[in-house]
Coordinates of C-alpha atoms and ligand atoms in Angstrom, one line a residue:
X1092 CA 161.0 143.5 218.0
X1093 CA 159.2 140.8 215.7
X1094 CA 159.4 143.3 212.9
X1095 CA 163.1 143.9 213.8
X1096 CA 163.7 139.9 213.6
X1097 CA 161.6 139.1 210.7
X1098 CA 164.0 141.9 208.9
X1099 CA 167.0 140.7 210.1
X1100 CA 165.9 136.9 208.9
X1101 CA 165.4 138.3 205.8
X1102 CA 168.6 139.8 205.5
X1103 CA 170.1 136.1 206.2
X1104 CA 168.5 134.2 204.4
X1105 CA 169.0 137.0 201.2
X1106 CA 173.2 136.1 202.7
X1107 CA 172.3 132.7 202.7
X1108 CA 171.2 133.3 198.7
X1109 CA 174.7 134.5 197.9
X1110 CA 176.3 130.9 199.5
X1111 CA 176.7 128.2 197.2
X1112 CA 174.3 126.4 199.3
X1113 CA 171.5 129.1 198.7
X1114 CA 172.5 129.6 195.1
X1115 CA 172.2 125.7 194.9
X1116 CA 168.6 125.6 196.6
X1117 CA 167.6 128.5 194.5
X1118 CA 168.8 126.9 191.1
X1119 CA 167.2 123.6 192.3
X1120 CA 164.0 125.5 192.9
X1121 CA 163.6 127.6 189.8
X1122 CA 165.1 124.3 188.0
X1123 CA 161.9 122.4 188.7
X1124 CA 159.6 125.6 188.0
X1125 CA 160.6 125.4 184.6
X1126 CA 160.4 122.2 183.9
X1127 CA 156.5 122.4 185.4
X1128 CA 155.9 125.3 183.1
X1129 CA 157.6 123.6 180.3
X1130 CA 155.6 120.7 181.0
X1131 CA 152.6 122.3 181.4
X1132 CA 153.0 124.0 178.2
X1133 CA 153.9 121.3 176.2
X1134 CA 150.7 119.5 177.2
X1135 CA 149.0 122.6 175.5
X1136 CA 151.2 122.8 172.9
X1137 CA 150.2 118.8 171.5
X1138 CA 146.7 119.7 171.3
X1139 CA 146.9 123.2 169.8
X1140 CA 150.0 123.7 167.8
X1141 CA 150.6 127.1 168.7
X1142 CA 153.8 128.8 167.7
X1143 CA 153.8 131.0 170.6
X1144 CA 153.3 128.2 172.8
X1145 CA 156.4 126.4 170.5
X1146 CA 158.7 129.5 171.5
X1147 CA 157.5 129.1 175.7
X1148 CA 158.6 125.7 175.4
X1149 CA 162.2 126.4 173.9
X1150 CA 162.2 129.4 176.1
X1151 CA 161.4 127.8 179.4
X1152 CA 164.0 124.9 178.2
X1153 CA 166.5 126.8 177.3
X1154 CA 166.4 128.8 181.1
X1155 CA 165.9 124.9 183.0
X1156 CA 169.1 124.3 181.5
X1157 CA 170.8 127.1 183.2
X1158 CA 169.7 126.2 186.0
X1159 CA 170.7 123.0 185.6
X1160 CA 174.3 123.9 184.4
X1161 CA 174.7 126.6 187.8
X1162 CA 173.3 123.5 189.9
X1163 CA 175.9 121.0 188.8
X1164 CA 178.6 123.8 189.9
X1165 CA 177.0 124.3 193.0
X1166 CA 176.9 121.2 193.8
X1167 CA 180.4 120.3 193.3
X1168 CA 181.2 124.1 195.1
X1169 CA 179.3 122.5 198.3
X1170 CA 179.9 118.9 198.3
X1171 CA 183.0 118.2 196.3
X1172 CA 185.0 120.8 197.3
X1173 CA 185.5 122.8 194.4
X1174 CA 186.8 126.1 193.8
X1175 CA 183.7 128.2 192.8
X1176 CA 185.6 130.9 190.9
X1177 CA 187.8 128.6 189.1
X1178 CA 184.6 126.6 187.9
X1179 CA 182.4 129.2 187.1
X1180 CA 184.7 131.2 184.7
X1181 CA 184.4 128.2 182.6
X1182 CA 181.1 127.8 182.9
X1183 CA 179.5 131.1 183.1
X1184 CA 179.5 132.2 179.4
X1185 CA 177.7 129.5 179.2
X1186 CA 175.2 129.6 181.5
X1187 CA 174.6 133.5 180.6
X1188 CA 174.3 132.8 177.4
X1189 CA 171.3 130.2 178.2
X1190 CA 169.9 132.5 180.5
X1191 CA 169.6 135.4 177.7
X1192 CA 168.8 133.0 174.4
X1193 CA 165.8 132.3 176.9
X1194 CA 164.8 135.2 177.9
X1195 CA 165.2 136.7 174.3
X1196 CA 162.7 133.9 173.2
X1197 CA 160.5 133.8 176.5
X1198 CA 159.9 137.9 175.4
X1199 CA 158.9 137.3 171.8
X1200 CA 156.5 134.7 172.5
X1201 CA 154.6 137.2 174.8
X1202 CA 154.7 139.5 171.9
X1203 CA 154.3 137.1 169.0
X1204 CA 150.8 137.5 168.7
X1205 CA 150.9 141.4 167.8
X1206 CA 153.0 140.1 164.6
X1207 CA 151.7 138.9 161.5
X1208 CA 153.3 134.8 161.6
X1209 CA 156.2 134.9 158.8
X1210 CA 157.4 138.0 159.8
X1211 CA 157.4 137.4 163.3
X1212 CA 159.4 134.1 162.7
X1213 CA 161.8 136.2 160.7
X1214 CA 162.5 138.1 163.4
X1215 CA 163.0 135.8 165.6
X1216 CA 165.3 134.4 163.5
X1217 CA 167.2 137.3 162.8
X1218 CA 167.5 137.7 167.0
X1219 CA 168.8 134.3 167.5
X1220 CA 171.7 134.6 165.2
X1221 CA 172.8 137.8 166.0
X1222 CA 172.8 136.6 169.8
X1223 CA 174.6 133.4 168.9
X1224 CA 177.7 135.6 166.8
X1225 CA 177.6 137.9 169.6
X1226 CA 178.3 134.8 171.8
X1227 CA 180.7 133.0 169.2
X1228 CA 182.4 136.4 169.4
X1229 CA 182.6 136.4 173.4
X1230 CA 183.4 132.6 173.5
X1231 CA 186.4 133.3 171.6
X1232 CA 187.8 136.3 173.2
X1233 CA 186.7 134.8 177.0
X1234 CA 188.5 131.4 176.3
X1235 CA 191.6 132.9 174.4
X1236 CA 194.8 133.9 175.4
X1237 CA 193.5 137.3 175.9
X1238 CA 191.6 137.2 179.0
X1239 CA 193.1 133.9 180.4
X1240 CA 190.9 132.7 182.3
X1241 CA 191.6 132.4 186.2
X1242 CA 193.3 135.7 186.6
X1243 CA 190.1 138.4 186.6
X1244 CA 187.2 137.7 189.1
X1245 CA 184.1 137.2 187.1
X1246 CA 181.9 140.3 188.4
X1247 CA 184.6 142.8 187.7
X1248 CA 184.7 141.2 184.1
X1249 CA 183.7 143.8 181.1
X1250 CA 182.4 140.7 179.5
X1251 CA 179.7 140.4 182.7
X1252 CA 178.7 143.9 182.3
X1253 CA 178.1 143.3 178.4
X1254 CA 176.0 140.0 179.6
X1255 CA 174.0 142.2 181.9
X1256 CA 173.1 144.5 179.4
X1257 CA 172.2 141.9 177.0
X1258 CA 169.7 140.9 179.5
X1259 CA 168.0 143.9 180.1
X1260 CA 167.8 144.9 176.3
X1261 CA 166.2 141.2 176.1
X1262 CA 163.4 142.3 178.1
X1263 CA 163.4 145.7 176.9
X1264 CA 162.3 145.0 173.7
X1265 CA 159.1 143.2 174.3
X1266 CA 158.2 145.9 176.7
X1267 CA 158.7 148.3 174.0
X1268 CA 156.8 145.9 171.8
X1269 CA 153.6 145.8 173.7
X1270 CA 153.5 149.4 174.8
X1271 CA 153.6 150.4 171.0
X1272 CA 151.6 147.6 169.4
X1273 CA 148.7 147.2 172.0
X1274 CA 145.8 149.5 172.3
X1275 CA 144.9 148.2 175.6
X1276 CA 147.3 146.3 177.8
X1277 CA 145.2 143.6 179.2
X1278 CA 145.9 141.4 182.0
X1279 CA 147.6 139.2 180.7
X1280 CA 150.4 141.9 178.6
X1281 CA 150.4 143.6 182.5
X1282 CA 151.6 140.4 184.2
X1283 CA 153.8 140.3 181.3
X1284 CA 155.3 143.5 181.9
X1285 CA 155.9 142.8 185.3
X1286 CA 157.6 139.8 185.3
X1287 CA 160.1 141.6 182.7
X1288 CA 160.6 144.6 184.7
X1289 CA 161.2 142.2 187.7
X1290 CA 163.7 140.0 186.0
X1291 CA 165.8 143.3 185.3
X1292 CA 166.3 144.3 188.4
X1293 CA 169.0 142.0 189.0
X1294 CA 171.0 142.5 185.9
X1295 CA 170.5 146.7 186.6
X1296 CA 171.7 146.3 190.2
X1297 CA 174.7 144.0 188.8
X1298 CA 175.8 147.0 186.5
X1299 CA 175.1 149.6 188.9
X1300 CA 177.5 148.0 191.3
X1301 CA 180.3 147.4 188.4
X1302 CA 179.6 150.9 187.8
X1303 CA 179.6 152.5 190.8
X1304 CA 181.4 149.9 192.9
X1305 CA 184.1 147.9 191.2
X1306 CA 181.7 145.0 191.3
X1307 CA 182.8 144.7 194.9
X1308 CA 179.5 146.0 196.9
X1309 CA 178.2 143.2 198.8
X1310 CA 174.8 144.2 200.0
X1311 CA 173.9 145.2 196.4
X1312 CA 174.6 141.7 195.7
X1313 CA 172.6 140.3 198.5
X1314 CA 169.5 142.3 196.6
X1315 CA 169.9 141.3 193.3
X1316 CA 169.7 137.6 194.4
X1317 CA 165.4 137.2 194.9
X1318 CA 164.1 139.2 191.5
X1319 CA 165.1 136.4 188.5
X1320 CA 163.2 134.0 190.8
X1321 CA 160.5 136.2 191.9
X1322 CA 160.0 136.5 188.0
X1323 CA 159.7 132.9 186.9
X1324 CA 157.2 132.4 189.5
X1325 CA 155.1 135.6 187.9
X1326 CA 155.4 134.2 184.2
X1327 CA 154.3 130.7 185.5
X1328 CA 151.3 132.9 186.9
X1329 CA 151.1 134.4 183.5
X1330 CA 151.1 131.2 181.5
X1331 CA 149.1 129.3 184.3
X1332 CA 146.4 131.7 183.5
X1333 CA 146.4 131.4 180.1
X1334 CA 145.8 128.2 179.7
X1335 CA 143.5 128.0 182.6
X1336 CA 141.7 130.5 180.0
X1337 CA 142.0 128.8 176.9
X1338 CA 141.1 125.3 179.0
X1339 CA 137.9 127.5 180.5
X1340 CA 136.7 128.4 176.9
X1341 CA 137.5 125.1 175.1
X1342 CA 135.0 123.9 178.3
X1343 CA 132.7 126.6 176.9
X1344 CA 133.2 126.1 173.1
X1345 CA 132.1 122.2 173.6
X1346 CA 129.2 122.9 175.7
X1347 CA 127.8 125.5 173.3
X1348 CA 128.5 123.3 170.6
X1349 CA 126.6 120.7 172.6
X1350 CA 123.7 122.9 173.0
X1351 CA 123.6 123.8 169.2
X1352 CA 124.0 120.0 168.2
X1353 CA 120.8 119.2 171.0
X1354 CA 118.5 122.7 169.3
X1355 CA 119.4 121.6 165.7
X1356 CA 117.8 117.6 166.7
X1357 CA 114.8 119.1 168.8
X1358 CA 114.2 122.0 164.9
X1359 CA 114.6 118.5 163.2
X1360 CA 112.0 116.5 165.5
X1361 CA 109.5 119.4 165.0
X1362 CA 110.0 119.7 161.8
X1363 CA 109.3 115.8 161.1
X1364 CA 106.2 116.2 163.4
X1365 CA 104.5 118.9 161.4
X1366 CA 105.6 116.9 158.5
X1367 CA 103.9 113.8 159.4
X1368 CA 101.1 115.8 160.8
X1369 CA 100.5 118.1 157.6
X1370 CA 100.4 114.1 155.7
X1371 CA 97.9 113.0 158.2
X1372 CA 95.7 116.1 157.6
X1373 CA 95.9 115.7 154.0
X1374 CA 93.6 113.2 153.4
X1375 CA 90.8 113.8 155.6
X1376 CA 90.6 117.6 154.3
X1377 CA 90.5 116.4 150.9
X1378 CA 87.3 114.2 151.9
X1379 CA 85.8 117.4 154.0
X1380 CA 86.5 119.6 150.6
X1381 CA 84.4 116.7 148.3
X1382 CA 81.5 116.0 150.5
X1383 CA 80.8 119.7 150.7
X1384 CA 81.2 120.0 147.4
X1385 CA 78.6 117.0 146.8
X1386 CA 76.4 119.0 149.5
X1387 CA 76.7 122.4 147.8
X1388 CA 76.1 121.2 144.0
X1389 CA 72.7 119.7 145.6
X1390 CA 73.1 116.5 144.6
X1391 CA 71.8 115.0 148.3
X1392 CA 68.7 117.7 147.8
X1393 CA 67.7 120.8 148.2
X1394 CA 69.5 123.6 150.9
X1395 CA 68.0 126.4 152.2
X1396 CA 69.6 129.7 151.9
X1397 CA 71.0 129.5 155.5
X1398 CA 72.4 126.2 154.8
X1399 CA 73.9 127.3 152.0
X1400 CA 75.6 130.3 153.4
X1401 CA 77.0 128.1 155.9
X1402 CA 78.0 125.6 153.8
X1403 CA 79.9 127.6 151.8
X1404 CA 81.9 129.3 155.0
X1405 CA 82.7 126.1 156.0
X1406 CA 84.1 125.5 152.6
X1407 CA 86.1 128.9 152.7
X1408 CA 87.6 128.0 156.2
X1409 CA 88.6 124.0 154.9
X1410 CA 90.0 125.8 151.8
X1411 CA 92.3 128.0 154.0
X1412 CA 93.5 124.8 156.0
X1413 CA 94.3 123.2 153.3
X1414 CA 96.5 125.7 151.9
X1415 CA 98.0 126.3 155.4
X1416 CA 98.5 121.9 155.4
X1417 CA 100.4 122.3 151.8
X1418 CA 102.7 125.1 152.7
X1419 CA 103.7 122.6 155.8
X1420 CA 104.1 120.2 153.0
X1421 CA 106.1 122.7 150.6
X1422 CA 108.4 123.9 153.6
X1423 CA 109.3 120.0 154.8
X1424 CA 109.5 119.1 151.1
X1425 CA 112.1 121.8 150.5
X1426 CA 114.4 121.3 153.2
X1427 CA 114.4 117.6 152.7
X1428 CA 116.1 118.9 149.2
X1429 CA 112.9 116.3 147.9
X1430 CA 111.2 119.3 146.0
X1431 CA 112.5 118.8 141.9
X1432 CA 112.1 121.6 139.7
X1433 CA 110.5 120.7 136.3
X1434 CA 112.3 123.6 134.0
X1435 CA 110.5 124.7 130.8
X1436 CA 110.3 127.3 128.5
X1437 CA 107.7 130.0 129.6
X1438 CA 106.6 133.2 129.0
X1439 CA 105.7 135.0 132.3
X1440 CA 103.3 137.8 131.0
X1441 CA 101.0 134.8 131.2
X1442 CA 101.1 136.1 134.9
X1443 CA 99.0 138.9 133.9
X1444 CA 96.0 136.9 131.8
X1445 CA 94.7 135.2 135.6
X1446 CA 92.3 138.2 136.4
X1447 CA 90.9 136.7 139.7
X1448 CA 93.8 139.1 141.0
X1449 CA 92.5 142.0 139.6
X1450 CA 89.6 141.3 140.9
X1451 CA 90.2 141.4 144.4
X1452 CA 92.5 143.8 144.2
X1453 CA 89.5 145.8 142.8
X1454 CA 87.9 145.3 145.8
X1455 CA 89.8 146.1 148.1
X1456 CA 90.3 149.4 146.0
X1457 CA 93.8 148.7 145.2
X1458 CA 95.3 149.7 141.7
X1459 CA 97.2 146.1 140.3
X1460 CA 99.7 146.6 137.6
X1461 CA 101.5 144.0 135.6
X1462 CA 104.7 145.7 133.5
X1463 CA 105.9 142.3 131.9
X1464 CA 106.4 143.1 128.3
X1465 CA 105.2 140.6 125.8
X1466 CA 106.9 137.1 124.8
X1467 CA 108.7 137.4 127.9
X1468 CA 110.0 133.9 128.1
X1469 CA 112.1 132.8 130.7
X1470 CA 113.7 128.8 131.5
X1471 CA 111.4 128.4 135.5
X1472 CA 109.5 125.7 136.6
X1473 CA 106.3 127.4 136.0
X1474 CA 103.9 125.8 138.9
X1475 CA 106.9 126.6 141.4
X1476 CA 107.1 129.9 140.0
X1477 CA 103.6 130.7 140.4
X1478 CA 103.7 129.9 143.8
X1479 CA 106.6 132.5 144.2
X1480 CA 104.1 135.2 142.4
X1481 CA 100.8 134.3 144.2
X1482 CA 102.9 134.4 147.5
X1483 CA 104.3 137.6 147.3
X1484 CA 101.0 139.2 145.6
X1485 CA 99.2 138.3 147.7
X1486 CA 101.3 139.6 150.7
X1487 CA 101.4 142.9 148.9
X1488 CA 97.3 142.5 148.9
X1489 CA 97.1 141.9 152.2
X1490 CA 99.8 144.8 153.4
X1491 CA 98.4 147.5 150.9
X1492 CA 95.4 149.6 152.2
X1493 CA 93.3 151.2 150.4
X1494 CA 93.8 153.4 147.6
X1495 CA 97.4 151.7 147.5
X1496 CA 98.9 150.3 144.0
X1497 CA 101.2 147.0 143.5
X1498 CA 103.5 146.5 140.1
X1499 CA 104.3 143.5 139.3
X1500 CA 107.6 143.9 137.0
X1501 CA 109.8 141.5 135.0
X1502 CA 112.8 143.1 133.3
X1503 CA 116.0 140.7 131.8
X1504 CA 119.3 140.8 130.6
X1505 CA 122.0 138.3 129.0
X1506 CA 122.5 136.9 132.1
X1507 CA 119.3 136.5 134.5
X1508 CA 116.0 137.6 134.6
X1509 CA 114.7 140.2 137.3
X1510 CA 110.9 140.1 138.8
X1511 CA 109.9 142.7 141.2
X1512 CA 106.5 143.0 143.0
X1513 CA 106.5 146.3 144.7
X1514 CA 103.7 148.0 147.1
X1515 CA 103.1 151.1 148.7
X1516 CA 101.7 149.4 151.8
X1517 CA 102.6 149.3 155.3
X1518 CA 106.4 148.3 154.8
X1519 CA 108.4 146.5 156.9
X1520 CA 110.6 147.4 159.9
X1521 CA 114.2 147.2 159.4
X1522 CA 115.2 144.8 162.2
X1523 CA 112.8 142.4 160.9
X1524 CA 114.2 142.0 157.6
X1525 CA 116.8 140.0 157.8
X1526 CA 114.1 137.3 159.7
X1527 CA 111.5 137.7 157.2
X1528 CA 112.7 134.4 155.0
X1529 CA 112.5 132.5 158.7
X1530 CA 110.0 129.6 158.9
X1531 CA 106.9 131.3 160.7
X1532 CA 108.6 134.7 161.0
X1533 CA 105.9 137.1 161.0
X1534 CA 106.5 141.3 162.0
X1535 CA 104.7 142.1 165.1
X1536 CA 101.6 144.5 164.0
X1537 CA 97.8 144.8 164.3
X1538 CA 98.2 144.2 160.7
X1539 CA 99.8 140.9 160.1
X1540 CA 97.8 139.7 163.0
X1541 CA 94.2 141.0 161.4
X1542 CA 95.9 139.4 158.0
X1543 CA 96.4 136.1 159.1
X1544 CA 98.9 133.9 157.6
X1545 CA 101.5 131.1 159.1
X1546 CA 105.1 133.4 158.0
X1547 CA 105.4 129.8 156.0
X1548 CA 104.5 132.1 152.7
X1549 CA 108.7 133.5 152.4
X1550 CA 110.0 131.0 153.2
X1551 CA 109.1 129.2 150.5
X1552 CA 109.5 131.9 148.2
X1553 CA 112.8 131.6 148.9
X1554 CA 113.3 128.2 149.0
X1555 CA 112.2 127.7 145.4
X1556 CA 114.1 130.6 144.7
X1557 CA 117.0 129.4 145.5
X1558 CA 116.1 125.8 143.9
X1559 CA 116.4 128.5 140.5
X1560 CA 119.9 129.1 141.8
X1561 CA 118.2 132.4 142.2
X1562 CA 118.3 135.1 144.6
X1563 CA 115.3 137.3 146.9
X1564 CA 116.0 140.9 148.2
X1565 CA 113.7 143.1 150.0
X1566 CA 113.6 147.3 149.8
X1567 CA 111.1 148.4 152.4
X1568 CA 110.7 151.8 154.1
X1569 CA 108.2 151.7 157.1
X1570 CA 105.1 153.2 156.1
X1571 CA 106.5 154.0 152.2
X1572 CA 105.6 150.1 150.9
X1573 CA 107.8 147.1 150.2
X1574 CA 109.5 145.8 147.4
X1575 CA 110.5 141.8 146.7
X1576 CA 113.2 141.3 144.0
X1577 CA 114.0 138.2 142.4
X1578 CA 116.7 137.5 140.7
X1579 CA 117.5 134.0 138.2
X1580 CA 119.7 133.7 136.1
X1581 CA 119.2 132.0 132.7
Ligands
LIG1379 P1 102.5 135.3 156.3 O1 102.2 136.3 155.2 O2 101.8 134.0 156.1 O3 102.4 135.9 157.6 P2 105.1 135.4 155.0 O4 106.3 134.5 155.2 O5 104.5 135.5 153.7 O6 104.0 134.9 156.1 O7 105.5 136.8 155.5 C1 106.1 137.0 156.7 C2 105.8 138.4 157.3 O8 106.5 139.4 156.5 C3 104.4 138.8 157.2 O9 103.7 138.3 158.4 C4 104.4 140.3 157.2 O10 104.6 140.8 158.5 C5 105.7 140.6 156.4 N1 105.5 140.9 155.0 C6 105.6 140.1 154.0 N2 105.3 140.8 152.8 C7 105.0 142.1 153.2 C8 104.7 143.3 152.5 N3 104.6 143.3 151.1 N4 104.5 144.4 153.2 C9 104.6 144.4 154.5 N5 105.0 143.3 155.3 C10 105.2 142.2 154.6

């Protein structure tokens, strides 16, 4: 019984539709969708300059004023008196053609992001001006002598069955579009596709009936009336969410930035404390490293050999902080761009006359090569270049076991000069490669932890590396050995 009721309300109130009353509440409603979703989208549209959200605008504009055009003759059907027919064969080219310039322009902005931009304005283009001479075209035959107007109802028109297809093929096309240009239809093309489908149905029922029925069946007229509006509420779904979306991941862009901005001033913080910390250290280690000297050369008297052995631990251990102090130093020094490079002339097989390397690679029973040929002079800062040697020596030391063998190799050509110090040690994983140049990176092993070390000792290879307007490259092979390259050009 309720069922039965509810059906039969439906029924008049889809009657009511087909009044002029109804068509004038349902043009008044969609009237003021549009302009919302216009409204909304030009809101979005100031800040981001979208062309697709250009074409929405135009789009959604175009169809308001349709609706606006079919309310004035509404309103003058219901409250003025007017003959409906008589005022809408005037009107209705008009209105229809609207209706289809916005829905032609509504379906390529859904598509307009599977197109590259010029060509996609191109066709655009194109589509407007053939739907304008298609109209001029209409116009002229619609308002000429030849089909004067007044004597042919509207709906039994050939001219509204030409409109009707117009329609759907303006919807057609974008559905075509996405189904061949999208690999995955995501929700937002689905929507899409719905709201199109569902704004044909009442052009297809239209031609179905001047098909089939002269125009003249009323209950297929009665169902065509809900689907355009049923589809403008789905697109302003469609575009609602969209730039709920793009609103949701500005939100999300500006916090991350936020975050970024907040980590990049607590790095900076840190790095100034260890700065002024390493400058604090400084001078108190230098005293430490004198007096024991003082103590050790025996100038306060005698030590015994216990003494001594301690003494000269102590010394070994201050030694190692102070290095650990300067590379602090080095590091802050570098990315405070305050380290200057003092270029000269100089020949790096010089490298090889410092023996105290060979020597403890001789201890630890590792074979030390230098393959530098003679004269080899290249335009470095020599002290700064050192430090790149000694660094990556003696990481090859400490990551080489036993037995192993290092080559230390400089090799130029017009352009740059190339310096390679290559192991046969543990080698290094290949995930942590492209850390290993991070401030106090170090690989997770029982080695590097037995070795000691900061991880300052790359970075600051690099750093004055780069001061050279050079490059540093790594080959490593777990368990095969490591090799640093260096490359600077001269
Ligand atoms: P440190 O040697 O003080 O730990 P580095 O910045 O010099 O710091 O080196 C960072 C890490 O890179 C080392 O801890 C080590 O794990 C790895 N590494 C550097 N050179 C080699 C090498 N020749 N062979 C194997 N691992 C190396």
């Amino acid at each position: 019984m309720v069922f039965e009721n509810l059906l039969q309300l439906y029924h008049l109130f889809n009657l009511f539709l087909g009044t002029a009353g109804g068509e004038l509440l349902k043009a008044g409603v969609e009237f003021f969708v549009l302009l919302i979703v216009a409204y909304m989208i030009t809101s979005e549209w100031t800040r981001t300059k979208a062309k697709e959200l250009f074409y929405l605008i135009i789009s959604f504009s175009f169809l308001a004023l349709q609706k606006l055009i079919i309310i004035v003759v509404f309103a003058h059907v219901s409250f003025l008196g007017y003959n409906y027919d008589a005022l809408a064969q005037w009107i209705f080219p008009i209105s229809n053609f609207f209706e289809i310039l916005g829905m032609l322009l509504i379906g390529n902005s859904f598509t307009s992001r599977l197109f590259r931009k010029k060509a996609f304005e191109n066709v655009v283009k194109l589509q407007t001006y053939v739907l304008i001479g298609i109209f001029f075209i209409l116009f002229f035959f619609w308002y000429s002598a030849v089909f004067p107007p007044g004597e042919v109802l509207i709906r039994k028109h050939l001219f509204f069955f030409v409109f009707q297809m117009l329609k759907i093929f303006s919807f057609t096309l974008p559905i075509i579009l996405i189904l061949n240009y999208t690999r995955k239809i995501d929700k937002y093309f689905g929507n899409a596709i719905i709201a199109f489908l569902i704004y044909m149905v009442n052009p297809v029922i239209h031609i179905v009936n001047y098909i089939f029925y002269d125009s003249r069946n009323a209950s297929l007229l009665v169902l065509s009336h809900p689907w355009p509006f049923i589809a403008i509420l789905l697109f302003t779904r469609v575009i609602y969410l969209k730039l709920v979306d793009k609103a949701t991941l500005r939100k999300q862009v500006k916090t991350a930035k936020e975050k970024l901005a907040h980590e990049k001033e607590l790095g900076r913080l840190k790095d100034s404390f260890i700065s002024v910390v390493s400058h604090e250290l400084k001078t108190p280690i230098t005293s430490i490293k004198l007096y024991l000297d003082l103590l050790l050369k025996k100038t306060l008297g005698p030590l015994n050999n216990q003494q001594k052995k301690l003494m000269e631990r102590v010394k070994r251990e201050s030694m190692r902080l102070s290095h650990i102090i300067d590379d602090h130093l080095t590091v802050s020094r570098i990315q405070d761009k305050k380290l200057k490079l003092n270029i000269t002339k100089y020949d790096l097989s010089d490298l090889a006359k410092d023996i105290s390397y060979k020597k403890i690679a001789n201890q630890e029973g590792i074979r030390l090569q230098f393959d530098i040929p003679s004269n080899f002079t290249v335009k470095i800062d020599p002290q700064r270049f050192k430090q790149v040697f000694i660094n990556l020596l003696t990481n090859a030391l400490k990551f080489t076991k036993k037995k192993g063998k290092i080559t230390v190799r400089a090799r130029k050509n017009a352009h740059h000069f190339t310096f390679t110090v290559k192991d046969n040690g543990v080698g290094i994983p290949k995930n942590d490669i492209p850390k290993l140049f991070d401030k106090f990176y170090q690989v997770e092993s029982h080695m590097t932890r037995s070795a000691g070390g900061s991880g300052l000792g790359l970075a600051i290879v690099k750093g004055i590396v780069e001061l050279h307007n050079g490059t540093i490259d790594v080959k490593s092979q777990l368990g095969k050995g490591s090799e640093f390259i260096v490359k600077i050009p001269q």
